[in-house]
Coordinates of C-alpha atoms in Angstrom, one line a residue:
M1 CA -25.7 86.7 -0.4
T2 CA -24.9 84.2 2.6
A3 CA -20.9 83.0 1.8
T4 CA -19.4 80.2 3.5
K5 CA -15.4 78.9 3.1
I6 CA -15.0 75.4 4.1
S7 CA -11.0 75.1 4.5
C8 CA -8.9 71.8 5.6
D9 CA -5.4 73.7 5.8
H10 CA -2.4 71.1 6.3
M11 CA -4.6 68.1 6.0
A12 CA -3.3 65.3 8.4
R13 CA -3.2 62.0 7.6
V14 CA -2.2 62.2 4.0
E15 CA 1.2 61.9 2.5
G16 CA 2.9 65.1 2.4
H17 CA 1.5 68.6 2.8
G18 CA -2.0 70.0 0.9
S19 CA -5.1 72.0 1.4
I20 CA -8.2 72.3 -0.1
H21 CA -10.4 75.2 0.0
V22 CA -14.3 75.2 -0.7
V23 CA -16.3 78.6 -1.5
I24 CA -20.1 78.1 -0.9
E25 CA -22.5 81.2 -1.9
D26 CA -26.0 80.7 -1.2
G27 CA -26.1 77.2 -1.1
Q28 CA -23.8 76.8 -4.0
V29 CA -20.4 75.7 -4.4
Q30 CA -18.4 78.6 -6.1
D31 CA -15.1 77.3 -6.2
V32 CA -13.0 74.0 -4.9
R33 CA -9.2 74.3 -5.3
M34 CA -6.8 71.6 -4.5
S35 CA -3.4 73.2 -3.2
V36 CA 0.2 71.6 -2.8
I37 CA 1.9 73.8 -0.5
E38 CA 5.6 72.0 -0.8
P39 CA 8.4 73.5 -2.9
A40 CA 9.6 71.6 -6.2
R41 CA 11.9 69.0 -5.4
M42 CA 13.5 69.2 -9.0
F43 CA 14.4 65.6 -9.5
E44 CA 14.0 65.9 -13.5
A45 CA 16.8 68.7 -13.3
M46 CA 18.9 66.3 -11.1
V47 CA 19.3 63.9 -13.4
K48 CA 19.7 65.8 -16.5
G49 CA 23.7 65.5 -17.5
R50 CA 24.0 62.2 -15.3
S51 CA 24.7 58.5 -16.9
Y52 CA 21.5 56.3 -17.2
L53 CA 23.1 54.3 -14.7
D54 CA 22.7 56.6 -12.0
S55 CA 19.1 58.1 -13.1
T56 CA 17.2 55.1 -11.9
Y57 CA 18.7 55.5 -8.4
I58 CA 18.3 59.0 -8.5
C59 CA 14.6 59.3 -9.6
S60 CA 13.4 55.9 -6.7
R61 CA 14.2 58.9 -4.0
I62 CA 10.7 60.3 -5.3
C63 CA 9.1 58.5 -2.8
G64 CA 9.9 56.2 -0.1
I65 CA 6.9 54.1 -1.0
C66 CA 6.4 53.5 -4.6
S67 CA 10.2 53.8 -5.2
E68 CA 9.9 50.2 -6.5
N69 CA 8.0 51.6 -9.3
H70 CA 10.1 54.7 -9.8
V71 CA 13.0 52.2 -10.5
I72 CA 11.5 50.1 -13.1
T73 CA 9.7 52.6 -14.9
D74 CA 12.7 55.0 -15.2
L75 CA 14.3 51.0 -16.1
K76 CA 11.3 50.7 -19.0
A77 CA 11.9 54.3 -20.6
I78 CA 16.3 53.4 -20.7
E79 CA 15.0 49.6 -22.0
Q80 CA 12.9 50.7 -24.8
I81 CA 16.1 53.3 -25.9
F82 CA 18.8 50.2 -26.1
G83 CA 15.8 47.9 -27.8
I84 CA 16.4 45.4 -24.6
Q85 CA 13.5 42.4 -23.9
V86 CA 13.9 41.2 -20.7
S87 CA 13.4 37.3 -19.6
R88 CA 9.9 36.0 -18.0
R89 CA 12.0 35.7 -14.9
T90 CA 13.0 39.0 -14.7
Q91 CA 9.4 40.1 -15.1
L92 CA 8.2 38.2 -12.4
L93 CA 10.9 39.6 -9.7
R94 CA 9.6 43.1 -11.0
Q95 CA 6.0 42.1 -10.5
L96 CA 7.4 40.9 -6.9
M97 CA 8.8 44.4 -6.2
V98 CA 5.5 46.5 -7.5
Y99 CA 3.3 44.0 -5.5
G100 CA 5.8 45.2 -2.7
S101 CA 5.3 48.9 -3.0
Y102 CA 1.6 47.8 -3.3
L103 CA 1.6 45.8 0.5
Q104 CA 3.1 48.5 1.5
N105 CA 0.9 51.3 0.7
H106 CA -2.4 49.8 0.7
A107 CA -1.8 48.6 4.3
S108 CA -0.5 52.2 5.1
H109 CA -3.4 54.3 3.2
L110 CA -6.5 52.1 4.6
F111 CA -5.4 51.6 8.5
V112 CA -3.1 54.8 9.2
F113 CA -4.6 57.2 7.1
A114 CA -8.3 56.1 5.9
V115 CA -10.3 53.8 8.6
P116 CA -9.9 56.8 11.7
D117 CA -12.1 58.5 9.4
Y118 CA -15.1 55.7 9.7
L119 CA -14.5 54.4 13.3
G120 CA -14.6 57.8 15.0
H121 CA -10.9 58.3 15.7
R122 CA -8.4 61.1 15.1
S123 CA -5.5 58.6 14.0
M124 CA -4.7 54.9 14.3
F125 CA -3.4 54.5 17.8
P126 CA -6.8 54.1 19.5
L127 CA -6.9 51.0 17.9
A128 CA -4.4 49.7 19.9
D129 CA -7.1 49.9 22.5
T130 CA -10.3 49.3 20.7
N131 CA -9.2 46.5 18.2
P132 CA -5.7 45.0 18.4
E133 CA -6.1 42.4 16.5
L134 CA -7.1 44.3 13.7
L135 CA -4.4 46.6 13.9
D136 CA -1.4 43.9 14.4
K137 CA -3.0 42.2 11.3
A138 CA -2.9 45.4 9.4
L139 CA 0.7 46.3 10.4
R140 CA 1.5 42.5 9.5
V141 CA 0.4 43.0 6.0
K142 CA 2.6 46.5 5.6
W143 CA 5.7 44.7 7.3
L144 CA 5.1 41.8 4.5
G145 CA 5.3 43.8 1.9
N146 CA 8.4 45.5 2.9
E147 CA 10.2 42.4 3.4
L148 CA 8.6 41.2 0.2
C149 CA 10.8 44.4 -1.1
N150 CA 13.9 43.8 1.0
R151 CA 14.3 40.0 -0.1
V152 CA 13.8 41.2 -3.9
A153 CA 14.8 44.5 -4.1
G154 CA 17.5 44.8 -1.5
R155 CA 16.3 46.7 0.8
S156 CA 12.2 48.2 1.4
I157 CA 12.8 51.5 0.0
H158 CA 15.2 52.9 -2.8
P159 CA 15.9 49.2 -4.6
I160 CA 19.4 48.2 -5.6
T161 CA 19.6 44.8 -7.2
A162 CA 16.7 45.5 -10.3
V163 CA 18.8 47.2 -13.3
V164 CA 18.7 47.8 -16.9
G165 CA 18.0 44.2 -18.3
G166 CA 17.5 42.3 -15.4
F167 CA 18.8 41.7 -11.8
T168 CA 21.7 41.6 -9.6
H169 CA 20.6 39.4 -6.8
E170 CA 17.8 36.7 -6.0
M171 CA 16.7 35.1 -2.7
S172 CA 17.0 31.0 -2.0
S173 CA 14.2 28.5 -3.1
A174 CA 13.8 28.1 0.2
E175 CA 13.2 31.9 1.1
Y176 CA 10.8 32.2 -2.0
L177 CA 8.8 29.2 -0.4
E178 CA 9.0 31.2 3.0
M179 CA 7.3 34.4 1.3
A180 CA 4.5 32.4 -0.1
D181 CA 3.7 30.5 2.8
M182 CA 3.5 34.2 5.0
M183 CA 1.7 35.8 1.5
D184 CA -1.0 32.4 2.4
E185 CA -0.7 33.0 6.0
I186 CA -2.2 36.7 6.0
L187 CA -5.0 36.5 3.3
P188 CA -8.1 35.7 5.2
F189 CA -7.4 38.8 7.0
A190 CA -7.2 40.5 3.1
K191 CA -10.8 39.5 2.6
E192 CA -12.0 40.6 5.8
V193 CA -10.3 43.6 5.1
V194 CA -12.6 44.0 2.1
D195 CA -15.7 43.8 4.0
L196 CA -14.7 46.2 6.4
F197 CA -14.4 49.0 4.1
N198 CA -17.4 48.1 2.0
S199 CA -19.8 48.1 5.6
F200 CA -18.2 52.0 5.7
S201 CA -21.2 54.6 4.7
V202 CA -20.3 56.6 2.3
P203 CA -22.1 59.8 0.2
D204 CA -23.2 58.3 -3.2
I205 CA -21.1 60.4 -6.0
A206 CA -19.7 59.5 -9.1
V207 CA -16.3 60.3 -11.0
K208 CA -17.5 63.2 -13.6
G209 CA -14.4 62.7 -15.2
E210 CA -12.2 60.0 -17.2
M211 CA -10.5 57.1 -16.2
L212 CA -7.2 55.9 -16.8
A213 CA -5.6 52.5 -16.4
M214 CA -3.0 49.8 -18.2
V215 CA -4.6 47.3 -19.8
E216 CA -3.4 43.7 -21.2
E217 CA -5.4 41.2 -22.5
G218 CA -5.9 38.4 -20.3
E219 CA -3.8 39.9 -17.4
Y220 CA -3.9 42.5 -14.3
P221 CA -1.5 44.6 -15.7
I222 CA 0.7 46.7 -13.0
Q223 CA 4.4 46.7 -14.8
S224 CA 4.3 44.4 -17.6
S225 CA 2.1 46.4 -20.7
D226 CA 2.9 49.8 -22.5
I227 CA -0.4 49.9 -23.0
L228 CA -3.0 52.5 -21.7
K229 CA -6.9 53.0 -22.0
F230 CA -9.0 56.0 -21.0
L231 CA -12.4 53.8 -19.6
G232 CA -15.3 56.2 -20.9
S233 CA -14.2 56.8 -24.5
G234 CA -12.3 53.5 -24.9
D235 CA -9.1 55.6 -26.4
T236 CA -6.2 53.1 -26.4
F237 CA -2.6 54.3 -26.7
T238 CA 1.0 53.4 -26.0
A239 CA 3.1 55.1 -23.6
L240 CA 5.3 56.5 -26.2
Q241 CA 1.9 58.2 -27.2
R242 CA 1.1 59.9 -23.9
D243 CA 1.5 63.4 -25.0
D244 CA -1.2 62.7 -28.1
F245 CA -3.7 61.9 -25.3
I246 CA -2.9 63.8 -21.9
R247 CA -1.6 67.6 -21.5
E248 CA -0.1 68.6 -18.2
Y249 CA -0.3 72.3 -16.8
A250 CA 0.1 74.4 -14.3
V251 CA -2.3 76.1 -12.2
D252 CA -1.8 79.3 -9.9
H253 CA -3.1 78.2 -6.2
S254 CA -1.0 74.5 -6.5
A255 CA 2.8 74.0 -7.0
A256 CA 1.5 70.5 -8.5
F257 CA 1.1 70.3 -12.5
C258 CA -2.2 69.2 -13.1
S259 CA -2.9 66.9 -16.1
R260 CA -6.3 66.4 -18.4
T261 CA -7.1 64.5 -21.6
V262 CA -6.6 66.0 -24.7
K263 CA -9.7 64.9 -26.5
G264 CA -12.2 66.2 -24.8
D265 CA -10.6 68.2 -22.3
K266 CA -11.4 66.1 -19.0
P267 CA -10.0 65.4 -15.9
Y268 CA -9.2 61.9 -14.8
F269 CA -8.8 60.0 -12.1
T270 CA -6.2 56.8 -12.0
G271 CA -5.6 54.2 -9.0
A272 CA -6.9 51.2 -7.7
L273 CA -10.6 52.2 -8.6
A274 CA -9.7 52.8 -12.3
R275 CA -7.6 49.9 -12.5
I276 CA -10.4 47.6 -11.4
N277 CA -13.1 48.8 -13.5
A278 CA -10.2 48.0 -16.4
S279 CA -9.3 44.7 -15.9
W280 CA -12.0 43.4 -13.2
D281 CA -12.4 39.9 -15.7
N282 CA -8.4 39.2 -14.7
L283 CA -9.0 39.5 -11.4
T284 CA -7.8 36.1 -9.1
S285 CA -10.5 33.8 -8.4
D286 CA -10.5 35.0 -4.8
A287 CA -10.1 39.0 -5.6
K288 CA -12.9 38.4 -8.1
L289 CA -15.4 37.0 -5.3
A290 CA -13.8 39.2 -2.3
A291 CA -15.0 42.6 -5.2
A292 CA -18.2 40.4 -6.3
K293 CA -19.4 39.8 -2.7
V294 CA -19.1 43.7 -1.6
G295 CA -20.6 45.0 -5.6
L296 CA -17.8 46.0 -6.7
R297 CA -18.3 45.1 -10.2
P298 CA -17.4 47.8 -13.5
P299 CA -18.7 50.3 -13.9
V300 CA -17.7 51.6 -10.3
L301 CA -17.5 55.6 -10.3
N302 CA -17.9 56.3 -6.9
P303 CA -14.1 57.6 -5.9
F304 CA -14.9 56.9 -2.3
K305 CA -15.0 53.1 -3.4
N306 CA -11.0 53.7 -4.0
N307 CA -10.6 52.5 -0.4
V308 CA -12.5 49.0 -1.3
A309 CA -11.2 49.1 -4.5
Q310 CA -7.5 48.7 -2.9
A311 CA -8.6 46.5 -0.6
V312 CA -9.3 44.1 -3.1
E313 CA -5.9 44.4 -4.7
L314 CA -4.1 43.2 -1.4
V315 CA -6.4 40.3 -1.6
D316 CA -5.2 39.8 -5.2
A317 CA -1.4 40.9 -4.8
L318 CA -1.1 38.4 -2.2
V319 CA -2.4 35.8 -4.0
R320 CA -0.1 36.8 -7.1
C321 CA 2.7 36.9 -5.0
S322 CA 2.3 33.7 -3.2
E323 CA 2.1 31.6 -7.0
I324 CA 5.0 33.9 -8.3
C325 CA 7.1 33.1 -5.1
C326 CA 6.2 29.3 -6.0
E327 CA 6.9 29.3 -9.2
L328 CA 10.4 31.2 -9.1
A329 CA 11.2 28.8 -6.4
E330 CA 11.6 25.8 -9.0
G331 CA 14.7 27.9 -10.7
E332 CA 13.4 27.7 -13.8
G333 CA 14.7 30.9 -16.4
T334 CA 17.5 33.6 -15.4
S335 CA 17.1 37.0 -14.6
V336 CA 20.7 38.1 -15.4
P337 CA 20.9 41.2 -17.2
E338 CA 20.4 41.1 -21.0
P339 CA 23.0 42.5 -23.4
F340 CA 22.8 45.4 -24.9
K341 CA 24.8 48.9 -26.7
V342 CA 24.5 52.0 -24.8
C343 CA 22.7 54.5 -27.6
A344 CA 21.1 57.2 -28.1
G345 CA 17.6 57.9 -28.0
H346 CA 14.4 58.6 -26.5
G347 CA 11.6 56.7 -24.4
I348 CA 8.9 56.7 -21.9
G349 CA 8.1 53.8 -19.7
V350 CA 4.7 53.2 -17.4
T351 CA 3.9 51.3 -14.5
E352 CA 1.3 51.0 -12.3
A353 CA 2.3 52.5 -8.5
P354 CA -0.1 52.1 -5.7
R355 CA -1.7 55.3 -6.6
G356 CA -2.0 54.8 -10.1
I357 CA -0.3 55.5 -13.5
V358 CA 3.4 56.9 -13.6
F359 CA 5.6 58.1 -16.6
H360 CA 9.1 58.4 -16.8
E361 CA 10.4 60.0 -20.1
V362 CA 14.2 60.0 -21.2
T363 CA 16.3 61.5 -23.6
L364 CA 20.0 59.9 -23.7
D365 CA 23.0 60.9 -25.7
D366 CA 25.1 58.8 -27.4
D367 CA 26.9 58.2 -24.3
G368 CA 23.9 57.3 -22.4
K369 CA 23.7 60.5 -20.5
V370 CA 20.6 61.9 -19.4
V371 CA 19.8 65.0 -22.0
N372 CA 15.7 65.3 -20.7
A373 CA 13.2 64.2 -18.4
N374 CA 10.0 64.1 -17.6
I375 CA 8.0 62.8 -14.6
M376 CA 4.5 62.3 -14.2
T377 CA 3.4 61.0 -11.1
P378 CA -0.2 59.6 -10.2
T379 CA -1.0 62.5 -7.8
C380 CA -0.6 65.3 -10.7
Q381 CA -2.5 63.4 -12.8
N382 CA -5.5 62.8 -10.3
M383 CA -5.4 66.5 -9.3
A384 CA -7.7 68.3 -11.4
N385 CA -10.6 65.3 -10.7
L386 CA -9.8 65.6 -7.0
E387 CA -11.2 69.3 -7.2
V388 CA -14.0 68.2 -9.3
D389 CA -15.2 65.2 -7.0
A390 CA -15.1 67.7 -4.4
R391 CA -17.4 70.3 -5.7
T392 CA -20.0 66.9 -6.5
T393 CA -19.6 65.7 -3.2
V394 CA -20.4 69.1 -1.4
D395 CA -23.3 70.1 -4.3
Y396 CA -24.6 66.5 -2.8
L397 CA -24.1 67.2 1.0
L398 CA -25.6 70.8 0.7
E399 CA -28.7 69.0 -1.2
K400 CA -29.2 67.3 1.9
G401 CA -28.8 70.1 4.3
T402 CA -25.6 68.2 6.0
P403 CA -23.7 70.2 8.8
E404 CA -20.6 72.7 7.6
D405 CA -18.7 70.2 9.9
V406 CA -20.0 67.2 8.7
I407 CA -19.2 68.3 5.2
R408 CA -15.8 69.2 6.1
L409 CA -15.0 65.8 7.8
Q410 CA -16.8 64.2 4.0
V411 CA -14.2 66.4 1.7
E412 CA -11.3 65.3 3.9
K413 CA -12.4 61.3 3.7
L414 CA -12.5 62.0 -0.1
V415 CA -8.9 63.5 -0.2
R416 CA -7.8 60.9 1.9
A417 CA -9.7 58.3 -0.2
Y418 CA -7.8 59.6 -3.7
D419 CA -4.5 58.5 -1.6
P420 CA -2.8 61.3 -3.0
C421 CA 1.3 61.9 -2.6
F422 CA 1.3 65.6 -2.3
S423 CA 5.5 65.1 -2.0
C424 CA 5.3 63.0 -5.1
S425 CA 3.4 66.0 -6.8
V426 CA 5.5 68.8 -6.4
H427 CA 8.9 66.2 -7.9

């Protein structure tokens, strides 16, 4: 018997610290384990006994990239309890906040983490010599996401202007139009990014588990809906019905929880590729054309294509942000917080973070203090499916007689394509 162990310890170019190990015996994959090697950070415990006014700001510290999502998701859970319906203007501002995090995250993931693998570099820094224009424009997209969050949310991380029922501050009409112009200016580059990532060769595999995404009639939803859909089974459910469709569980080899479907006990994938599959018809015309040009039409089940899906979302986000900024510049409506009465209750908020679905479950007492909290991040939900897809990838490469060092690199590429945040997974 011949045995091989492929180990990717303390993986580089990912958020946080994680390792993946693959055991192969006689040419067959025997075991795959994705391990998060960070200690629990206890955010759910931190908010217990604190006012609802504090919980949103505390929970935003879970992540320095998608803190906008954690704020809005927490606000949605609280507003569910208090019976608040926010204004259209507030919804548009929240859209800008989330899209700001998309621009930040997707630019960082694609160019800092993923692209070195495909251009033969160990990091992004050689691009400063080999392709400085590409690097400059990539960093411009990331800066633009930061700037959008600065102006809408009060700062680029850990927002301060978004509150229960509305916003405390808005930028001027001139600033909205300035942001729209900057979005329009970088849009041609974003379309080139789609073509670039589609040009990279990847293993021809397919996700074995389910896919989960937020859905809304006629929309490409990122925070406006409470309806979710498993794309394989077609099962739809509300955020409040989450536990009837998703179960969270612990494993011995990782500090992060994993998730599976209740029906069929399947792992699942959530993220840009799931969103594209769920709402392709509702992409903006520019994004849909960019996606169609590279053959990214549903069903797209290759997890490596999550990189291309994120590139398409860059195009979509830039177009939408420009349109939203132009609408907000006209000054119609108000984002002043809606009136409400504090009461006891239970709520579950949901949004589409850059990396996928995030849930915030909150129970409040009569004084609005947190009795219980439960947060499910995208990486936790993706962990079980990532292990399955790693097994599929190695099986595929073994059949082709691929050398061990190439298999190791392809496994690392797969993990990075999932765009995991291991630090968030141990929230």
